Coordinates of C-alpha atoms in Angstrom, one line a residue:
Chain H
M443 CA -16.2 -3.1 1.5
T444 CA -12.7 -2.2 2.7
S445 CA -10.8 -4.0 5.5
H446 CA -10.8 -2.4 8.9
L447 CA -7.4 -0.7 9.8
F448 CA -6.6 -0.8 13.5
S449 CA -4.7 2.5 13.3
T450 CA -3.6 4.9 10.6
S451 CA -0.9 7.5 10.1
T452 CA -0.2 10.1 7.5
N453 CA 3.6 10.0 8.3
G454 CA 5.5 8.6 5.3
E455 CA 8.6 8.0 7.4
T456 CA 6.9 5.6 9.8
H457 CA 4.1 4.2 7.6
P458 CA 5.5 4.0 4.1
L459 CA 2.9 1.5 2.8
T460 CA -0.3 3.1 4.2
Y461 CA 0.3 6.8 4.8
R462 CA -1.3 7.8 1.5
L463 CA -4.5 5.9 2.0
R464 CA -7.6 8.0 1.9
E465 CA -9.8 8.6 5.0
D466 CA -12.8 7.3 3.0
R467 CA -10.6 4.4 1.9
G468 CA -11.4 5.0 -1.7
Y469 CA -9.1 4.9 -4.7
V470 CA -6.0 7.1 -4.6
D471 CA -5.8 8.4 -8.1
L472 CA -2.7 9.6 -9.9
A473 CA -3.2 13.3 -9.0
E474 CA -3.6 12.5 -5.3
F475 CA -0.8 10.0 -5.3
Q476 CA 1.6 12.6 -6.8
Q477 CA 0.4 15.3 -4.4
K478 CA 1.5 12.9 -1.7
D479 CA 5.0 12.6 -3.2
G480 CA 4.0 9.6 -5.4
Y481 CA 6.5 8.8 -8.2
E482 CA 9.1 11.0 -6.5
A483 CA 11.2 8.0 -5.7
L484 CA 11.0 6.9 -9.3
R485 CA 12.1 10.3 -10.6
T486 CA 15.0 10.7 -8.2
T487 CA 16.2 7.2 -8.7
L488 CA 16.2 7.5 -12.5
R489 CA 18.1 10.7 -12.1
D490 CA 20.5 10.0 -9.3
L491 CA 20.9 6.2 -8.8
S492 CA 22.3 3.4 -10.9
P493 CA 20.6 0.0 -10.9
D494 CA 23.5 -1.3 -8.7
D495 CA 22.9 1.5 -6.2
L496 CA 19.3 0.6 -5.9
I497 CA 20.1 -3.1 -5.4
E498 CA 22.6 -2.2 -2.7
N499 CA 19.9 -0.1 -1.0
M500 CA 17.6 -3.1 -1.2
K501 CA 20.2 -5.4 0.4
T502 CA 20.9 -3.0 3.2
A503 CA 17.2 -2.6 3.8
N504 CA 16.9 -6.3 4.5
L505 CA 13.4 -6.4 3.0
R506 CA 12.3 -10.0 3.3
G507 CA 9.8 -11.4 0.8
R508 CA 6.3 -10.5 2.0
G509 CA 4.5 -13.3 0.1
G510 CA 5.5 -15.7 2.9
G511 CA 8.9 -17.0 1.7
G512 CA 10.9 -14.4 3.6
F513 CA 13.9 -14.5 1.1
S514 CA 15.8 -11.2 1.0
A515 CA 14.5 -9.2 -2.0
G516 CA 17.8 -7.4 -2.4
T517 CA 19.7 -10.7 -2.6
K518 CA 17.1 -12.0 -5.2
W519 CA 17.6 -8.9 -7.3
S520 CA 21.4 -9.2 -7.1
L521 CA 21.2 -12.7 -8.6
T522 CA 19.3 -11.6 -11.7
A523 CA 21.2 -12.1 -15.0
R524 CA 21.9 -8.6 -16.2
G525 CA 24.2 -6.8 -18.6
E526 CA 25.0 -6.9 -22.2
D527 CA 25.2 -10.7 -22.5
H528 CA 21.7 -11.1 -21.3
P529 CA 18.3 -10.2 -22.8
R530 CA 16.1 -7.8 -21.0
G531 CA 13.6 -9.8 -19.0
Y532 CA 10.5 -9.4 -16.9
I533 CA 9.3 -8.2 -13.5
V534 CA 6.3 -10.4 -12.4
C535 CA 4.2 -9.2 -9.5
N536 CA 2.8 -12.2 -7.6
A537 CA -0.7 -10.9 -6.9
D538 CA -2.2 -14.3 -6.6
E539 CA -3.2 -13.8 -3.0
M540 CA -4.8 -17.1 -1.9
E541 CA -3.0 -18.2 1.2
P542 CA -5.7 -19.1 3.7
G543 CA -6.1 -16.2 6.2
T544 CA -4.4 -13.6 4.0
F545 CA -6.1 -10.4 2.9
K546 CA -3.4 -7.7 2.8
D547 CA -2.5 -7.4 -0.9
R548 CA -6.1 -6.9 -1.8
M549 CA -6.2 -3.7 0.2
L550 CA -3.0 -2.3 -1.4
M551 CA -4.2 -3.1 -4.9
E552 CA -7.7 -1.8 -4.4
E553 CA -6.7 1.4 -2.7
I554 CA -3.3 2.4 -3.9
P555 CA -2.2 0.5 -7.1
H556 CA 0.1 3.4 -8.1
L557 CA 2.4 2.4 -5.2
L558 CA 2.7 -1.1 -6.7
I559 CA 3.2 0.4 -10.2
E560 CA 6.0 2.6 -8.9
G561 CA 7.6 -0.3 -7.1
M562 CA 7.5 -2.4 -10.3
I563 CA 9.0 0.2 -12.5
L564 CA 11.9 0.6 -10.0
A565 CA 12.3 -3.2 -9.9
G566 CA 12.4 -3.1 -13.7
Y567 CA 15.1 -0.5 -13.6
A568 CA 17.2 -2.4 -11.1
N569 CA 16.9 -5.7 -12.9
N570 CA 17.1 -4.5 -16.5
A571 CA 13.6 -5.7 -17.3
R572 CA 11.7 -4.4 -20.3
M573 CA 8.2 -5.3 -19.1
G574 CA 6.2 -6.1 -16.0
Y575 CA 3.2 -8.4 -15.5
I576 CA 0.8 -8.2 -12.6
F577 CA -0.4 -11.8 -12.1
L578 CA -3.7 -11.1 -10.3
R579 CA -6.1 -13.8 -9.1
G580 CA -9.3 -13.8 -11.1
E581 CA -11.6 -13.3 -8.2
Y582 CA -10.1 -9.9 -7.3
V583 CA -12.5 -8.0 -9.6
L584 CA -12.3 -4.6 -7.9
A585 CA -8.5 -4.8 -7.7
A586 CA -8.4 -5.5 -11.5
E587 CA -10.5 -2.4 -12.2
R588 CA -8.4 -0.2 -10.1
I589 CA -5.1 -1.5 -11.5
E590 CA -6.3 -1.0 -15.1
R591 CA -7.3 2.5 -14.2
A592 CA -4.0 3.3 -12.6
L593 CA -2.0 1.8 -15.5
A594 CA -4.0 3.9 -18.0
E595 CA -3.3 7.1 -15.8
A596 CA 0.4 6.2 -15.6
R597 CA 0.7 5.6 -19.4
E598 CA -1.2 8.8 -20.1
A599 CA 1.2 10.8 -17.9
G600 CA 4.4 9.3 -19.5
I601 CA 5.2 7.3 -16.3
L602 CA 4.9 4.0 -18.2
G603 CA 5.9 3.3 -21.8
P604 CA 8.9 4.7 -23.8
K605 CA 11.1 7.2 -21.8
V606 CA 9.7 6.7 -18.3
C607 CA 9.4 10.1 -16.7
D608 CA 11.5 11.6 -19.6
S609 CA 14.5 9.3 -18.8
D610 CA 16.2 6.8 -21.2
F611 CA 14.4 3.9 -19.5
D612 CA 11.4 2.3 -21.1
F613 CA 9.0 0.0 -19.3
D614 CA 5.4 -1.0 -19.5
I615 CA 3.1 -3.2 -17.3
F616 CA 0.3 -5.5 -18.3
L617 CA -2.4 -6.9 -16.0
H618 CA -2.7 -10.7 -16.3
T619 CA -5.7 -12.2 -14.5
G620 CA -5.7 -15.8 -13.5
A621 CA -8.4 -18.5 -13.4
G622 CA -8.0 -20.0 -10.0
R623 CA -5.6 -22.6 -8.3
Y624 CA -3.5 -21.7 -5.3
I625 CA -0.4 -23.4 -6.8
C626 CA -0.1 -20.4 -9.2
G627 CA 1.4 -18.5 -6.2
E628 CA 4.5 -20.8 -6.4
E629 CA 6.8 -18.6 -8.5
T630 CA 7.8 -21.1 -11.2
A631 CA 4.2 -22.4 -11.4
L632 CA 3.2 -18.8 -11.8
I633 CA 5.6 -18.4 -14.7
N634 CA 4.1 -21.5 -16.4
S635 CA 0.6 -20.1 -15.9
L636 CA 1.7 -16.7 -17.3
E637 CA 3.0 -18.5 -20.4
G638 CA -0.5 -20.1 -20.8
R639 CA 0.4 -23.6 -19.4
R640 CA -0.8 -25.7 -16.6
A641 CA 0.5 -24.3 -13.3
N642 CA 3.0 -27.1 -12.6
P643 CA 6.2 -25.9 -10.8
R644 CA 9.4 -26.0 -12.7
S645 CA 12.7 -27.6 -11.7
K646 CA 15.2 -25.3 -10.1
P647 CA 17.9 -24.5 -11.1
P648 CA 17.8 -22.6 -13.3
F649 CA 16.2 -20.0 -11.1
P650 CA 13.8 -17.5 -12.7
G651 CA 16.4 -14.8 -12.3
Q652 CA 18.5 -16.7 -14.9
S653 CA 15.8 -18.2 -17.0
G654 CA 12.2 -17.5 -16.3
A655 CA 9.3 -16.4 -18.5
W656 CA 10.0 -17.3 -22.1
G657 CA 13.5 -18.2 -21.0
K658 CA 14.3 -14.6 -20.1
P659 CA 15.6 -13.4 -16.7
T660 CA 12.5 -12.9 -14.5
V661 CA 12.0 -11.5 -11.1
V662 CA 8.9 -12.6 -9.2
N663 CA 8.0 -10.5 -6.2
N664 CA 4.9 -10.3 -4.0
V665 CA 2.7 -7.2 -4.1
E666 CA 3.6 -6.0 -0.7
T667 CA 7.3 -6.6 -1.3
L668 CA 7.2 -4.4 -4.4
C669 CA 5.1 -1.7 -2.6
N670 CA 8.0 -1.3 -0.2
V671 CA 10.5 -0.4 -2.9
P672 CA 9.7 3.2 -3.5
A673 CA 10.3 4.3 0.1
I674 CA 13.6 2.3 0.1
A675 CA 14.7 4.1 -3.1
L676 CA 13.7 7.5 -1.7
H677 CA 14.9 7.3 1.9
G678 CA 17.7 4.6 1.6
G679 CA 18.2 1.1 2.8
E680 CA 19.5 2.0 6.2
W681 CA 16.4 4.1 7.0
Y682 CA 14.2 1.2 6.1
Q683 CA 16.2 -1.3 8.1
N684 CA 16.0 1.0 11.1
L685 CA 12.2 1.2 10.9
S686 CA 12.0 -1.9 12.9
G687 CA 14.6 -0.4 15.3
G688 CA 15.6 -2.7 18.0
R689 CA 12.6 -5.1 17.6
S690 CA 14.0 -7.1 14.7
E691 CA 16.9 -7.6 12.3
D692 CA 14.3 -7.8 9.5
G693 CA 13.9 -4.4 8.0
G694 CA 10.9 -2.2 7.7
T695 CA 7.2 -2.3 8.4
K696 CA 4.7 -4.9 7.3
I697 CA 1.0 -5.2 6.9
F698 CA -0.1 -7.4 9.7
G699 CA -3.6 -8.6 10.3
V700 CA -5.9 -10.7 12.4
S701 CA -8.9 -12.9 11.5
G702 CA -10.8 -15.7 13.1
R703 CA -12.8 -15.5 16.3
V704 CA -11.7 -12.1 17.4
K705 CA -13.9 -9.0 18.1
R706 CA -12.6 -6.8 15.3
P707 CA -10.7 -8.5 12.5
G708 CA -8.6 -6.2 10.4
L709 CA -5.2 -5.0 9.2
V710 CA -2.5 -2.7 10.4
E711 CA 1.0 -1.5 9.3
L712 CA 3.5 -2.0 12.0
P713 CA 7.3 -2.5 12.3
M714 CA 8.6 -6.0 11.9
G715 CA 9.0 -7.5 15.3
V716 CA 5.7 -6.4 16.8
S717 CA 4.3 -9.1 19.1
G718 CA 1.2 -11.3 18.4
A719 CA -0.2 -10.1 21.7
E720 CA -0.1 -6.5 20.5
L721 CA -1.9 -7.5 17.3
L722 CA -4.5 -9.5 19.2
D723 CA -5.2 -6.5 21.4
M724 CA -5.7 -4.2 18.4
A725 CA -8.3 -6.7 17.1
G726 CA -10.2 -6.2 20.4
G727 CA -9.2 -9.6 21.7
M728 CA -11.2 -12.7 21.6
R729 CA -15.0 -12.5 21.1
D730 CA -16.9 -12.5 24.4
G731 CA -16.8 -15.8 26.2
L732 CA -14.0 -17.2 24.1
E733 CA -10.5 -17.9 25.0
L734 CA -7.5 -18.3 22.7
K735 CA -6.6 -21.9 22.1
T736 CA -4.1 -21.7 19.2
W737 CA -3.1 -19.5 16.3
L738 CA -1.5 -19.6 12.9
P739 CA 1.0 -16.7 12.5
G740 CA 0.9 -16.3 8.8
G741 CA -1.5 -18.4 6.8
G742 CA -2.5 -22.0 6.2
S743 CA 1.0 -23.2 5.5
T744 CA 2.4 -22.1 8.8
G745 CA 2.6 -24.1 12.0
F746 CA 0.2 -23.8 15.0
L747 CA 1.5 -21.8 17.9
L748 CA 0.2 -21.6 21.5
P749 CA -1.0 -18.6 23.6
E750 CA 2.5 -18.6 25.3
H751 CA 4.0 -17.7 21.9
L752 CA 2.0 -14.5 21.7
E753 CA 4.9 -12.6 23.3
L754 CA 7.4 -13.5 20.5
P755 CA 8.3 -10.8 18.0
L756 CA 6.6 -11.4 14.7
E757 CA 9.7 -11.7 12.5
F758 CA 11.0 -14.5 10.3
D759 CA 13.7 -15.9 12.7
A760 CA 11.9 -15.8 16.0
I761 CA 8.7 -17.5 14.6
G762 CA 10.9 -20.0 12.8
K763 CA 12.7 -21.0 16.0
A764 CA 9.3 -21.6 17.7
G765 CA 8.6 -24.2 15.1
S766 CA 6.4 -22.3 12.7
R767 CA 6.9 -19.7 10.0
L768 CA 6.0 -16.0 9.8
G769 CA 4.5 -16.6 6.4
T770 CA 2.3 -13.7 5.3
G771 CA 2.1 -12.3 8.8
L772 CA -1.7 -12.4 9.1
M773 CA -2.8 -14.3 12.2
T774 CA -5.6 -16.8 12.2
V775 CA -7.1 -17.1 15.7
V776 CA -8.7 -20.3 17.0
A777 CA -11.0 -20.3 20.1
H778 CA -10.9 -22.8 23.0
N779 CA -14.1 -24.5 21.9
Q780 CA -13.0 -25.2 18.3
S781 CA -11.5 -28.6 17.2
V782 CA -7.9 -28.6 16.1
V783 CA -8.6 -31.9 14.4
S784 CA -11.4 -30.4 12.3
L785 CA -9.4 -27.3 11.4
T786 CA -6.4 -29.5 10.4
R787 CA -8.7 -31.6 8.3
N788 CA -10.0 -28.4 6.6
L789 CA -6.4 -27.2 5.9
E790 CA -5.3 -30.6 4.5
E791 CA -8.4 -30.8 2.3
F792 CA -7.4 -27.4 1.0
F793 CA -3.9 -28.5 0.2
A794 CA -5.1 -31.8 -1.3
R795 CA -7.5 -30.1 -3.6
E796 CA -4.9 -27.5 -4.6
S797 CA -2.1 -29.9 -5.3
C798 CA -1.2 -29.6 -9.0
G799 CA -0.7 -33.4 -9.1
W800 CA 2.8 -33.2 -10.5
C801 CA 4.7 -35.3 -7.9
T802 CA 3.5 -38.4 -6.0
P803 CA 4.1 -37.5 -2.3
C804 CA 1.9 -34.5 -2.7
R805 CA -0.7 -35.8 -5.1
D806 CA -1.2 -39.1 -3.1
G807 CA 0.0 -38.2 0.4
L808 CA -2.3 -35.3 0.9
P809 CA -5.6 -37.1 0.2
W810 CA -4.4 -39.9 2.4
S811 CA -3.9 -37.5 5.3
V812 CA -7.4 -36.1 4.7
K813 CA -8.8 -39.7 4.8
L814 CA -7.1 -40.4 8.2
L815 CA -8.1 -37.0 9.6
R816 CA -11.7 -37.5 8.6
A817 CA -11.8 -40.8 10.4
I818 CA -10.3 -39.3 13.5
E819 CA -12.7 -36.4 13.3
R820 CA -15.6 -38.9 13.4
G821 CA -14.1 -40.8 16.3
E822 CA -13.3 -43.7 13.9
G823 CA -9.6 -43.5 13.8
E824 CA -7.6 -46.7 14.1
E825 CA -4.6 -47.5 16.2
G826 CA -1.5 -46.3 14.4
D827 CA -3.3 -43.5 12.4
I828 CA -1.7 -40.8 14.4
D829 CA 1.8 -42.3 13.8
M830 CA 0.9 -42.7 10.1
L831 CA 0.0 -39.0 10.0
V832 CA 3.3 -38.0 11.5
A833 CA 5.1 -40.3 9.1
L834 CA 3.2 -38.8 6.2
A835 CA 3.9 -35.3 7.3
H836 CA 7.6 -36.2 7.3
D837 CA 7.5 -37.9 3.9
I838 CA 5.9 -34.9 2.2
G839 CA 8.1 -32.4 4.0
P840 CA 11.0 -30.2 2.8
G841 CA 13.2 -31.8 0.2
K842 CA 10.8 -34.6 -0.6
T843 CA 8.8 -32.9 -3.3
F844 CA 9.2 -30.6 -6.3
C845 CA 8.0 -27.4 -4.7
A846 CA 6.9 -26.0 -1.3
H847 CA 3.2 -26.9 -1.6
A848 CA 3.4 -30.2 0.3
P849 CA 5.9 -29.0 2.9
G850 CA 3.4 -26.1 3.5
A851 CA 0.7 -28.7 4.2
A852 CA 3.0 -30.7 6.4
M853 CA 3.8 -27.9 8.9
P854 CA 0.2 -27.3 10.3
L855 CA -0.3 -31.1 10.4
E856 CA 2.9 -31.8 12.3
T857 CA 2.5 -28.9 14.7
A858 CA -1.2 -29.7 15.4
I859 CA -0.3 -33.2 16.5
E860 CA 2.7 -32.0 18.4
H861 CA 0.7 -29.5 20.4
F862 CA -2.8 -31.1 20.5
R863 CA -2.0 -34.9 20.4
H864 CA -4.7 -35.5 23.0
E865 CA -7.4 -34.2 20.6
F866 CA -6.2 -36.7 17.9
E867 CA -6.0 -39.5 20.4
A868 CA -9.6 -38.8 21.4
G869 CA -10.7 -39.6 17.9
I870 CA -9.1 -43.1 17.9
R871 CA -11.7 -46.0 18.1
H872 CA -11.4 -47.8 21.5
A873 CA -9.5 -44.9 22.9
Q874 CA -9.4 -44.9 26.6
H875 CA -11.1 -41.5 26.8
K876 CA -14.1 -42.6 24.8
A877 CA -16.0 -39.8 26.4
H878 CA -14.2 -37.2 24.3
A879 CA -14.5 -39.1 21.1
E880 CA -17.0 -36.7 19.7
P881 CA -15.0 -33.7 18.4
I882 CA -16.8 -30.4 18.9
P883 CA -18.0 -29.0 15.5
V884 CA -15.8 -26.2 14.6
G885 CA -18.4 -23.7 13.8
S886 CA -20.3 -23.9 17.1
V887 CA -19.7 -21.2 19.7
Chain K
M131 CA -23.6 -21.5 -33.2
T132 CA -24.6 -18.0 -32.2
M133 CA -24.1 -16.2 -28.9
D134 CA -26.7 -17.8 -26.7
T135 CA -27.0 -16.6 -23.1
P136 CA -26.4 -19.5 -20.7
A137 CA -30.0 -19.0 -19.4
T138 CA -31.6 -20.3 -22.6
G139 CA -28.7 -21.8 -24.5
N140 CA -27.6 -24.7 -22.4
T141 CA -29.4 -27.4 -24.2
R142 CA -28.4 -26.2 -27.6
V143 CA -24.8 -25.7 -26.5
S144 CA -24.7 -29.3 -25.3
K145 CA -25.9 -30.5 -28.7
A146 CA -23.2 -28.4 -30.3
S147 CA -20.5 -30.0 -28.1
Q148 CA -21.7 -33.4 -29.0
G149 CA -21.2 -32.4 -32.6
N150 CA -17.7 -31.3 -31.8
L151 CA -16.7 -34.7 -30.6
I152 CA -17.4 -35.8 -34.1
A153 CA -15.7 -32.7 -35.5
S154 CA -12.5 -33.7 -33.8
A155 CA -12.8 -37.0 -35.7
G156 CA -12.7 -35.2 -39.0
H157 CA -16.1 -33.6 -39.3
V158 CA -16.9 -29.9 -39.4
N159 CA -16.7 -27.9 -36.1
D160 CA -19.9 -25.9 -36.1
F161 CA -18.7 -23.7 -33.2
E162 CA -17.7 -20.2 -34.3
L163 CA -16.1 -17.5 -32.3
T164 CA -17.9 -14.1 -32.7
D165 CA -15.9 -11.4 -34.3
E166 CA -15.7 -9.6 -31.0
E167 CA -14.3 -12.7 -29.2
R168 CA -11.7 -13.2 -31.9
H169 CA -10.7 -9.6 -31.8
E170 CA -10.4 -9.7 -28.0
I171 CA -8.3 -12.9 -28.1
E172 CA -6.0 -11.4 -30.7
H173 CA -5.6 -8.2 -28.7
E174 CA -4.7 -10.4 -25.7
M175 CA -2.1 -12.3 -27.7
G176 CA -0.3 -9.0 -28.4
H177 CA 0.6 -8.7 -24.7
Y178 CA 2.9 -11.6 -24.6
E179 CA 6.0 -13.0 -26.4
N180 CA 4.1 -16.1 -27.5
P181 CA 0.4 -16.5 -28.4
R182 CA 0.1 -19.5 -26.2
A183 CA 0.2 -17.2 -23.2
A184 CA -3.3 -15.9 -24.2
S185 CA -4.9 -19.3 -23.7
I186 CA -6.3 -18.7 -20.3
G187 CA -7.4 -15.2 -21.3
A188 CA -9.1 -16.7 -24.4
L189 CA -11.0 -19.3 -22.4
K190 CA -12.2 -16.5 -20.1
I191 CA -13.2 -14.3 -23.0
V192 CA -15.4 -17.2 -24.4
Q193 CA -16.8 -18.0 -21.0
K194 CA -17.7 -14.4 -20.3
Q195 CA -20.6 -14.4 -22.8
R196 CA -21.4 -18.0 -23.0
G197 CA -21.1 -19.0 -19.4
W198 CA -18.9 -22.1 -20.1
V199 CA -16.5 -23.5 -22.6
S200 CA -17.7 -26.2 -25.0
D201 CA -15.6 -28.7 -26.9
G202 CA -16.0 -26.6 -30.0
A203 CA -14.8 -23.5 -28.2
V204 CA -11.6 -25.3 -27.2
I205 CA -10.9 -26.3 -30.8
A206 CA -11.7 -22.8 -32.1
I207 CA -9.4 -21.2 -29.5
S208 CA -6.6 -23.6 -30.4
D209 CA -7.0 -22.5 -34.1
V210 CA -6.6 -18.8 -33.2
L211 CA -3.6 -19.4 -31.0
G212 CA -2.0 -21.9 -33.3
I213 CA -1.4 -24.5 -30.6
P214 CA -2.8 -28.1 -30.3
S215 CA -6.4 -28.3 -28.9
S216 CA -5.1 -30.9 -26.4
D217 CA -3.0 -28.1 -24.9
V218 CA -5.9 -25.8 -24.6
E219 CA -8.0 -28.6 -23.1
G220 CA -5.1 -29.3 -20.6
V221 CA -5.3 -25.7 -19.5
A222 CA -9.1 -25.5 -19.5
T223 CA -9.4 -28.5 -17.2
F224 CA -6.6 -27.4 -14.8
Y225 CA -8.0 -24.1 -13.7
S226 CA -10.9 -24.0 -11.4
L227 CA -12.6 -20.9 -12.8
I228 CA -12.8 -22.3 -16.3
F229 CA -16.0 -24.3 -16.7
R230 CA -16.1 -27.2 -19.1
Q231 CA -19.7 -27.9 -18.6
P232 CA -22.8 -25.6 -18.4
V233 CA -23.2 -23.7 -15.2
G234 CA -26.2 -21.7 -13.9
R235 CA -26.8 -18.0 -14.7
H236 CA -25.2 -17.2 -11.4
V237 CA -22.1 -18.9 -9.9
I238 CA -21.7 -18.9 -6.2
L239 CA -18.2 -19.4 -4.9
V240 CA -18.2 -20.3 -1.3
C241 CA -14.9 -19.7 0.5
D242 CA -14.0 -22.8 2.5
S243 CA -10.5 -21.8 3.7
S244 CA -9.5 -21.6 7.4
S245 CA -10.7 -18.2 8.5
C246 CA -14.1 -18.7 7.0
F247 CA -14.1 -22.3 8.3
L248 CA -13.6 -20.9 11.8
T249 CA -16.3 -18.3 11.4
G250 CA -19.1 -20.4 10.2
H251 CA -18.5 -21.8 6.7
D252 CA -20.3 -25.1 7.3
E253 CA -23.5 -23.4 8.5
L254 CA -23.4 -21.1 5.6
R255 CA -22.8 -23.9 3.1
D256 CA -25.7 -25.9 4.6
A257 CA -28.0 -22.9 4.5
L258 CA -27.2 -22.4 0.8
S259 CA -27.7 -26.2 0.2
N260 CA -31.1 -26.1 1.9
E261 CA -32.3 -23.0 0.1
L262 CA -31.2 -24.2 -3.3
G263 CA -31.6 -28.0 -3.0
I264 CA -28.1 -28.6 -4.4
G265 CA -24.7 -29.5 -3.0
L266 CA -21.3 -28.1 -4.0
G267 CA -20.5 -28.7 -7.6
Q268 CA -24.2 -28.8 -8.6
T269 CA -26.6 -26.6 -10.6
T270 CA -30.2 -25.9 -9.7
G271 CA -32.8 -27.5 -12.0
D272 CA -33.8 -24.1 -13.3
D273 CA -30.2 -23.3 -14.3
R274 CA -30.3 -20.3 -12.0
F275 CA -27.4 -21.1 -9.6
T276 CA -24.3 -23.2 -9.5
M277 CA -22.5 -23.6 -6.2
L278 CA -18.8 -24.2 -6.0
P279 CA -16.1 -24.2 -3.3
V280 CA -13.2 -21.7 -3.7
C281 CA -9.8 -21.0 -2.1
C282 CA -9.5 -18.3 0.4
L283 CA -11.2 -15.2 -1.1
G284 CA -8.9 -12.8 0.8
A285 CA -11.9 -11.6 2.8
C286 CA -10.9 -13.3 6.0
D287 CA -11.9 -10.3 8.0
R288 CA -15.5 -10.7 6.7
G289 CA -15.9 -14.5 7.1
P290 CA -17.9 -16.4 6.2
A291 CA -17.6 -15.0 2.8
L292 CA -18.8 -15.9 -0.7
M293 CA -18.9 -14.4 -4.2
I294 CA -21.9 -14.4 -6.4
N295 CA -20.7 -13.7 -10.0
E296 CA -18.4 -10.7 -9.4
D297 CA -19.9 -9.6 -6.1
L298 CA -18.2 -10.3 -2.8
H299 CA -20.4 -10.8 0.2
G300 CA -19.4 -11.1 3.8
P301 CA -19.9 -11.8 6.6
V302 CA -23.0 -13.7 5.4
D303 CA -25.4 -14.8 8.1
P304 CA -26.9 -18.2 7.2
G305 CA -30.3 -16.6 8.1
D306 CA -29.9 -14.0 5.4
V307 CA -29.1 -16.4 2.6
S308 CA -32.7 -16.4 1.2
A309 CA -32.8 -12.6 0.9
L310 CA -29.3 -12.5 -0.6
L311 CA -30.2 -15.0 -3.3
E312 CA -33.3 -13.1 -4.3
R313 CA -31.1 -10.4 -5.6
Y314 CA -30.0 -12.8 -8.4
T315 CA -32.8 -13.7 -10.7

């Protein structure tokens, strides 16, 4: 089963991530990948570019982290401890795709893992790393098979191992599969997990670029971020930045997607800055008889937006100004007859369950929010519960906790109350509008 | 302890694990890793700077054949890795896909994240519950199925989705649950 693609192109200069995908959507093996210029970027870079040149290209490209954080990948690379005074470290690919509503990295890894491998080797070259790990969630069984196959092909062909492509650079990659827990996607928790520990986040500083896995400089990048590197190395940072020409300052294209109550959920590669309305159109619009009530622009840890926000460009700054985050860029669409209270309860239950338990606001605050939301959902909320939820969201927000998990939970909670306060009020006991006290079950159409 | 399949071995494994509680108090641990398991774990250790990094992999290796991880297995793994068994236990109890008690022959992971929630997770979960007579976190009396919730399976375009063992299914119509389960005997 492969994800539906809204549109395809075989043009590498407009669709650097997807142009090599097969029509039958099967595995692109090494021979086919190389036939379509695969590993060309690696060969030219090893021959013609210094690590500093590649990092400069990455900075010019303004490729912002595709795992949801949106931090400039070039800037991250420029902060890695490199040079003779530092040991060679690691490139860790964050393939722990678990953000609710996100299914893009799965496609890249199942269909074209050689693109990820090429990106990781280039990242290794730029950051003076000696080895790469792909931290893949355990449930992605097919992706694991395909990645292992691609790694074996690359080793056999001399693309991985000593003297990569007959250069002086040596680099190898291992696949590390996880055993569950969303928190592993937090980069320092991921490093702890890679080291065989509980996935509690680490204190920063030091940042992983200074001291990460086993105390060595470590760069953690998302799958899609790394898959963008070969095209940037081959065509240059300026070309990549211009891909989004005029629509956004953020560089390049992105795998966007739509799920929820639309006619045809799926994925598409489009320039940064495309609008939510365009995406929704590509997904065939809402299912018959349904209207759009609200949407999450990029996963469960992003804020709710309204239909009027559909015209905004999907880019980090514009979505941020609207009170949400671009996140992973995959829209979750909610229909007019679905309860925002129920959906918020579902999201907070997710975050409560997935809290690693390390710090108090997150470990205790999230289950408390679930308790309040459940009461409101049943129409048994008490006076003051909504204010308590708002206060809770504030107290688990940015700067109050060890990592971004609880702030990620706070954003949908805060924005749900901000935009749909009347739905919450209807769930308060003795509310004036008692007639609306029964929330509509979310699954009913 | 030999390599029992979880289908027939649950009772005996449970007895073994009771023995291991005593083992940790100074008695003999009667759990033994098979040569193949030990070899696989040692191979895994070679991929990292430090053997500890193989702890999650080792737990998965043991679970692959036995279905779950007993107390004795935790101790045996800690011996191979050269780290305290409490550290292995800490890891084993942290990660949701490591099972520290017996599970059914087939594990159903029901995605309950937002996209599946919006496309009918509750109805699907209820259909499964009715068909199997168990709730989330429980195992059927015949040890055939265990049903667990799971984070977003990355199959949001096919919601509501679930996994049975290593097979991803979606979208699953609640009405088709019976036929789907029949494929897993």
